[in-house]
Coordinates of C-alpha atoms in Angstrom, one line a residue:
M12 CA 154.5 234.5 90.8
I13 CA 154.6 231.1 93.1
K14 CA 157.9 229.8 93.6
R15 CA 157.7 225.9 94.2
N16 CA 160.2 224.4 97.0
H17 CA 162.2 221.3 95.6
P18 CA 161.1 217.9 96.9
D19 CA 164.4 217.4 99.0
T20 CA 164.0 221.1 101.0
V21 CA 160.1 219.8 101.8
I22 CA 161.9 216.9 103.0
N23 CA 164.7 218.2 105.3
F24 CA 162.1 220.7 107.2
V25 CA 159.6 218.2 108.1
C26 CA 162.4 215.9 109.6
L27 CA 164.1 219.2 111.3
V28 CA 160.5 219.8 112.6
I29 CA 160.0 216.1 114.0
L30 CA 163.2 216.3 115.6
F31 CA 162.8 219.5 117.2
C32 CA 159.5 218.3 118.5
S33 CA 161.2 214.8 120.2
A34 CA 163.9 216.9 121.6
T35 CA 161.2 219.0 123.6
A36 CA 159.0 216.1 124.6
L37 CA 161.5 213.9 126.1
P38 CA 162.5 215.5 129.1
C39 CA 159.0 216.0 129.9
F40 CA 158.3 212.1 129.2
A41 CA 161.3 211.1 131.4
Q42 CA 160.2 213.4 134.4
T43 CA 156.5 211.7 134.5
S44 CA 157.7 207.8 133.7
N45 CA 161.2 207.7 135.1
P46 CA 160.6 204.6 137.8
T47 CA 164.0 205.7 139.8
A48 CA 162.9 209.2 140.2
Q49 CA 163.3 209.9 143.8
R50 CA 160.4 211.0 146.0
P51 CA 160.1 211.8 149.7
R52 CA 160.9 209.6 152.5
Q53 CA 157.5 210.4 154.1
V54 CA 154.1 209.1 154.5
F55 CA 151.7 211.2 152.9
S56 CA 147.8 211.3 153.5
N57 CA 145.1 212.0 150.9
K58 CA 143.3 215.4 151.7
G59 CA 140.1 214.8 154.0
Q60 CA 141.7 211.4 155.2
D61 CA 143.0 210.6 158.9
P62 CA 146.8 210.4 158.3
E63 CA 146.7 207.0 160.0
D64 CA 143.9 205.3 157.4
V65 CA 145.2 206.6 153.8
L66 CA 149.0 206.4 153.2
R67 CA 151.5 206.2 150.2
I68 CA 154.3 203.4 150.8
D69 CA 157.5 204.5 150.3
T70 CA 160.1 201.4 149.4
D71 CA 162.0 202.2 152.5
L72 CA 159.2 201.4 155.0
V73 CA 159.8 198.8 157.4
S74 CA 156.2 197.1 158.4
V75 CA 155.3 194.5 161.1
D76 CA 152.0 193.5 162.4
V77 CA 151.7 193.1 166.6
T78 CA 148.8 191.1 167.3
V79 CA 148.4 192.3 171.5
T80 CA 146.1 189.6 173.5
D81 CA 145.1 189.5 177.4
T82 CA 145.9 187.1 180.0
E83 CA 143.1 185.3 178.9
G84 CA 143.8 185.4 175.1
H85 CA 141.6 188.1 174.3
P86 CA 142.6 190.5 171.6
V87 CA 143.4 194.1 173.0
R88 CA 142.2 196.5 170.5
N89 CA 142.4 200.0 172.7
L90 CA 146.0 200.6 172.7
R91 CA 147.8 204.1 171.4
K92 CA 150.4 204.4 169.3
E93 CA 152.2 206.0 172.8
D94 CA 152.1 202.3 174.0
F95 CA 154.4 200.7 171.7
K96 CA 157.9 200.8 171.0
V97 CA 159.5 199.2 168.2
Y98 CA 163.5 198.4 168.3
A99 CA 165.6 197.9 165.2
D100 CA 168.6 196.0 166.1
G101 CA 168.2 197.1 169.9
I102 CA 167.7 200.8 168.9
E103 CA 164.3 202.3 169.4
Q104 CA 162.7 204.0 166.2
P105 CA 160.6 206.4 165.8
V106 CA 157.1 205.1 164.8
S107 CA 156.2 206.7 161.2
F108 CA 153.1 205.0 160.8
F109 CA 150.5 203.1 163.5
Q110 CA 146.9 201.8 162.9
V111 CA 144.5 198.9 164.3
E112 CA 141.2 198.4 163.7
R113 CA 138.7 200.6 164.5
I114 CA 134.8 200.2 164.8
S115 CA 134.7 203.9 162.8
G116 CA 137.1 204.0 160.1
E117 CA 137.9 201.8 156.8
P118 CA 139.0 198.4 157.4
R119 CA 142.6 197.1 156.4
P120 CA 142.5 195.3 153.0
L121 CA 143.0 191.5 153.5
A122 CA 144.6 188.8 151.5
I123 CA 144.1 185.0 152.8
V124 CA 144.7 181.8 151.4
F125 CA 143.2 178.6 152.9
A126 CA 145.3 175.9 152.6
L127 CA 143.8 172.4 153.4
D128 CA 145.0 169.0 154.1
I129 CA 143.3 166.1 151.6
S130 CA 146.1 163.7 152.9
G131 CA 143.4 161.2 153.6
S132 CA 143.3 161.6 157.3
M133 CA 140.6 163.8 157.2
T134 CA 137.2 162.3 157.6
A135 CA 134.1 162.9 155.1
E136 CA 132.4 164.6 158.2
E137 CA 135.1 166.7 159.2
M138 CA 135.5 168.0 155.2
D139 CA 131.6 169.0 155.6
R140 CA 132.4 170.9 159.0
L141 CA 135.3 172.6 157.5
R142 CA 133.4 173.7 154.9
S143 CA 131.2 175.4 156.9
A144 CA 133.7 176.7 159.4
M145 CA 135.6 178.6 156.3
Q146 CA 132.2 180.1 155.2
A147 CA 131.8 181.5 158.9
F148 CA 135.3 183.0 158.7
S149 CA 134.8 184.7 155.3
A150 CA 131.5 185.9 156.3
K151 CA 133.1 187.5 159.6
L152 CA 135.3 189.5 157.3
S153 CA 132.7 190.9 155.0
D154 CA 133.1 194.4 155.9
H155 CA 136.6 194.4 155.1
S156 CA 138.2 194.5 151.2
A157 CA 139.1 190.9 151.3
V158 CA 139.9 188.1 149.1
F159 CA 140.3 184.9 149.5
A160 CA 142.1 182.0 147.5
V161 CA 141.9 178.1 148.1
M162 CA 144.9 175.6 148.0
S163 CA 144.9 171.9 148.6
F164 CA 147.6 169.5 149.5
G165 CA 148.4 166.0 150.3
M166 CA 151.1 164.2 147.8
S167 CA 151.1 167.6 146.0
V168 CA 149.9 171.2 146.0
K169 CA 147.0 172.8 144.0
T170 CA 145.5 175.9 143.6
L171 CA 141.6 175.1 143.7
Q172 CA 140.6 178.8 143.6
R173 CA 142.7 182.2 142.6
F174 CA 141.9 185.7 144.6
T175 CA 138.5 185.9 144.9
S176 CA 135.7 188.2 146.5
E177 CA 132.6 186.2 145.3
P178 CA 131.1 183.5 147.7
E179 CA 129.9 181.5 145.0
K180 CA 133.6 180.8 143.9
L181 CA 134.3 179.9 147.2
D182 CA 131.6 177.4 147.6
R183 CA 132.4 175.6 144.2
A184 CA 136.5 175.4 145.4
F185 CA 135.5 173.8 149.0
D186 CA 133.1 171.4 146.7
R187 CA 136.7 170.3 144.5
V188 CA 138.5 170.2 147.9
A189 CA 136.5 166.8 148.8
R190 CA 136.8 165.5 145.4
E191 CA 140.4 166.2 145.1
P192 CA 142.3 162.5 145.4
N193 CA 144.4 162.2 148.4
G194 CA 147.8 160.2 149.2
L195 CA 149.9 159.1 152.3
S196 CA 152.2 162.1 152.0
T197 CA 151.1 165.5 153.5
H198 CA 153.1 168.5 151.9
T199 CA 152.5 171.3 154.6
Y200 CA 155.4 173.1 154.1
D201 CA 155.2 173.1 150.5
A202 CA 151.5 174.5 150.1
V203 CA 152.4 177.0 152.8
D204 CA 155.4 178.0 150.5
D205 CA 153.0 178.2 147.5
A206 CA 150.8 180.3 149.4
I207 CA 153.4 182.7 150.1
R208 CA 154.5 182.9 146.8
L209 CA 150.7 183.2 145.5
L210 CA 150.3 186.5 148.0
V211 CA 153.6 188.1 146.8
R212 CA 152.6 188.0 142.9
H213 CA 148.8 188.6 143.1
A214 CA 148.4 190.4 146.6
P215 CA 150.7 193.6 146.7
R216 CA 151.6 195.0 149.5
T217 CA 149.5 197.8 149.2
R218 CA 145.7 197.8 147.9
E219 CA 143.7 201.2 147.8
R220 CA 146.7 202.9 148.9
R221 CA 146.7 201.1 152.3
L222 CA 148.9 198.5 153.5
M223 CA 147.4 194.8 153.2
K224 CA 147.4 191.8 155.9
R225 CA 148.4 189.2 154.4
A226 CA 148.2 185.4 155.4
V227 CA 147.6 181.5 155.4
L228 CA 145.3 179.6 157.3
V229 CA 146.5 176.1 157.1
V230 CA 144.1 173.4 158.1
T231 CA 145.8 169.6 158.7
D232 CA 146.2 167.2 161.1
G233 CA 149.8 168.5 162.0
F234 CA 152.0 165.8 160.7
P235 CA 154.0 167.5 157.5
V236 CA 155.3 164.3 155.3
G237 CA 157.2 164.5 152.3
D238 CA 157.8 167.8 151.6
T239 CA 160.8 169.4 149.6
V240 CA 161.1 172.5 151.4
S241 CA 162.3 172.7 154.9
A242 CA 160.0 174.4 158.1
G243 CA 163.3 177.0 158.2
T244 CA 162.9 178.1 154.7
V245 CA 159.2 178.8 154.9
I246 CA 159.5 180.6 157.9
Q247 CA 162.2 182.8 156.4
R248 CA 160.4 183.3 153.5
A249 CA 157.3 184.2 155.5
N250 CA 159.1 186.7 157.1
A251 CA 160.3 188.1 154.3
A252 CA 157.1 188.8 152.7
D253 CA 155.3 189.7 155.7
V254 CA 153.1 187.2 156.0
S255 CA 151.5 185.5 159.0
V256 CA 150.6 181.4 159.1
Y257 CA 147.6 180.3 161.6
V258 CA 147.3 176.5 162.0
V259 CA 144.3 174.8 162.7
T260 CA 144.9 171.0 163.9
L261 CA 141.9 169.2 163.2
P262 CA 140.3 166.2 165.8
S263 CA 142.1 163.4 163.4
Y264 CA 145.1 163.9 165.5
S265 CA 143.7 164.7 169.0
R266 CA 141.7 161.8 168.9
M267 CA 144.3 160.0 168.7
M268 CA 145.3 161.0 172.5
V269 CA 144.6 158.7 175.5
A270 CA 141.9 160.8 176.9
S271 CA 139.6 163.4 174.6
T272 CA 140.1 165.7 177.8
Q273 CA 144.1 165.9 177.8
T274 CA 145.5 168.3 176.5
P275 CA 146.7 167.3 173.3
L276 CA 150.6 167.3 173.0
P277 CA 152.5 169.6 170.1
T278 CA 152.5 168.1 166.6
P279 CA 155.9 168.5 164.5
L280 CA 154.0 171.4 162.9
D281 CA 153.4 172.9 166.4
V282 CA 157.0 172.4 167.2
S283 CA 158.4 173.7 163.9
G284 CA 157.2 177.2 165.3
L285 CA 155.5 178.3 161.7
A286 CA 152.8 180.0 163.2
E287 CA 154.5 181.7 166.4
L288 CA 157.7 182.6 164.3
T289 CA 155.5 184.3 161.7
G290 CA 153.0 186.0 163.8
G291 CA 150.2 183.7 163.7
R292 CA 148.8 181.3 166.1
G293 CA 148.0 177.5 166.3
V294 CA 144.7 176.2 167.5
Y295 CA 143.1 172.4 167.8
A296 CA 139.7 172.1 166.6
N297 CA 136.9 170.0 168.6
D298 CA 134.8 167.3 167.8
K299 CA 131.4 169.4 167.5
D300 CA 131.4 172.8 165.9
Y301 CA 134.2 174.4 163.9
D302 CA 132.6 177.9 163.2
P303 CA 133.1 179.4 166.8
L304 CA 137.0 178.7 166.4
F305 CA 137.2 180.2 162.7
R306 CA 135.2 183.0 163.7
A307 CA 137.9 183.7 166.9
L308 CA 140.6 183.5 164.3
A309 CA 139.0 186.0 161.5
E310 CA 138.7 188.2 164.3
E311 CA 142.0 187.9 165.6
V312 CA 143.7 188.0 162.0
N313 CA 141.9 191.9 161.3
S314 CA 142.7 193.1 164.9
A315 CA 146.5 193.1 164.9
Y316 CA 148.3 196.6 165.1
L317 CA 150.3 197.8 162.1
L318 CA 153.6 199.8 163.4
A319 CA 156.3 201.1 160.8
F320 CA 159.3 202.8 160.6
Y321 CA 161.9 203.9 158.1
P322 CA 165.5 202.5 158.7
P323 CA 168.3 204.4 159.4
E324 CA 170.1 205.8 156.3
K325 CA 173.3 203.6 156.9
N326 CA 171.1 200.2 156.9
R327 CA 169.1 200.6 154.0
E328 CA 171.3 199.2 151.7
D329 CA 173.7 197.5 153.6
G330 CA 172.3 193.9 152.6
Q331 CA 172.1 193.1 156.4
F332 CA 169.6 191.3 158.2
H333 CA 168.5 193.6 161.0
T334 CA 166.2 192.7 164.1
I335 CA 163.0 194.1 164.9
R336 CA 161.6 194.0 168.5
V337 CA 158.2 195.5 170.0
E338 CA 157.3 196.2 173.0
G339 CA 153.8 197.2 174.6
P340 CA 152.2 197.3 178.3
H341 CA 153.1 195.3 181.0
G342 CA 151.0 192.4 181.5
L343 CA 150.4 191.8 177.6
T344 CA 151.1 189.3 175.1
L345 CA 152.8 190.7 171.9
R346 CA 153.4 188.1 168.9
Q347 CA 154.7 190.0 166.0
S348 CA 154.6 189.0 162.2
R349 CA 158.4 189.0 161.6
P350 CA 161.7 188.9 163.8
G351 CA 163.2 191.4 161.6
Y352 CA 163.9 192.8 157.7
Q353 CA 166.5 192.1 155.2
S354 CA 167.5 195.3 154.0
A355 CA 168.7 195.5 150.1
A356 CA 171.8 195.8 148.6
D357 CA 173.3 197.0 145.8
G358 CA 171.5 200.3 145.9
K359 CA 168.1 198.3 145.4
K360 CA 165.5 199.5 147.2
Q361 CA 163.8 196.8 149.4

């Protein structure tokens, strides 16, 4: 004779089974999903890859881009790790990671924001040449895993195209630039500040397990007017995000000089140090053809050396700003992307 179980007994048994399964499964789930789980503080390479090509980034790793040029201003790309020394707060640090663009090997991922001045001082002819130059710039980087965004600025800042690698979308964004209403103000620092935010939010520090190069290319007349954020604040935020700013000053300003052969006087934008203090560069366009200049800038953007180190344990969570200084071979000019880094506080990683 089969004895039937009481309904309450069956329910209690099922509940016990569910509780048992949950208790045994939770530890395994916690091991795989806990975002604060400890990781080795090392740089790991994938099998079959050069350790200097592909890496997993630990949150404590501090990186700095360094552009090296010779006495004639040409990029130098044949240096080795041993040619550099990196100092944090004046104390030399072992370089944990080193990379430079090679003819052979995987190019470094890039994220570039074009910030274009439409304040009214740029002529229609300049806009046409500028479009061609920006196409030349992006074409020069076509072999990279590169994404581009387009912003315009004048009385206000507007994002015309979020990050894309599609040339057609960039062309449409460039077309829109000429149709954007302009004004008397030139919110240059506000534009760079917004570009940095766009990079931080939508161009993460790593892509395809590689450190990404992030930069802003500003095209302007060199005279910021009406900004709500200061140059110093923008430089600080660029350094914190490890973003380099490149500035192209168009002939609208240089035509104001007494003689066309005279070297242009520094603009207020130059004086602010926005380009130099973020590891970028400021250049002046000529009246004829912008394409060679923009191609040269593209070459410089992707020729930086990438150096990274792990700061001393005592400095990793002290909440202080720590200086970085990079030294290289004598006779060469070095520009680093930031003068230092801000460590985390209260046990939070940077």
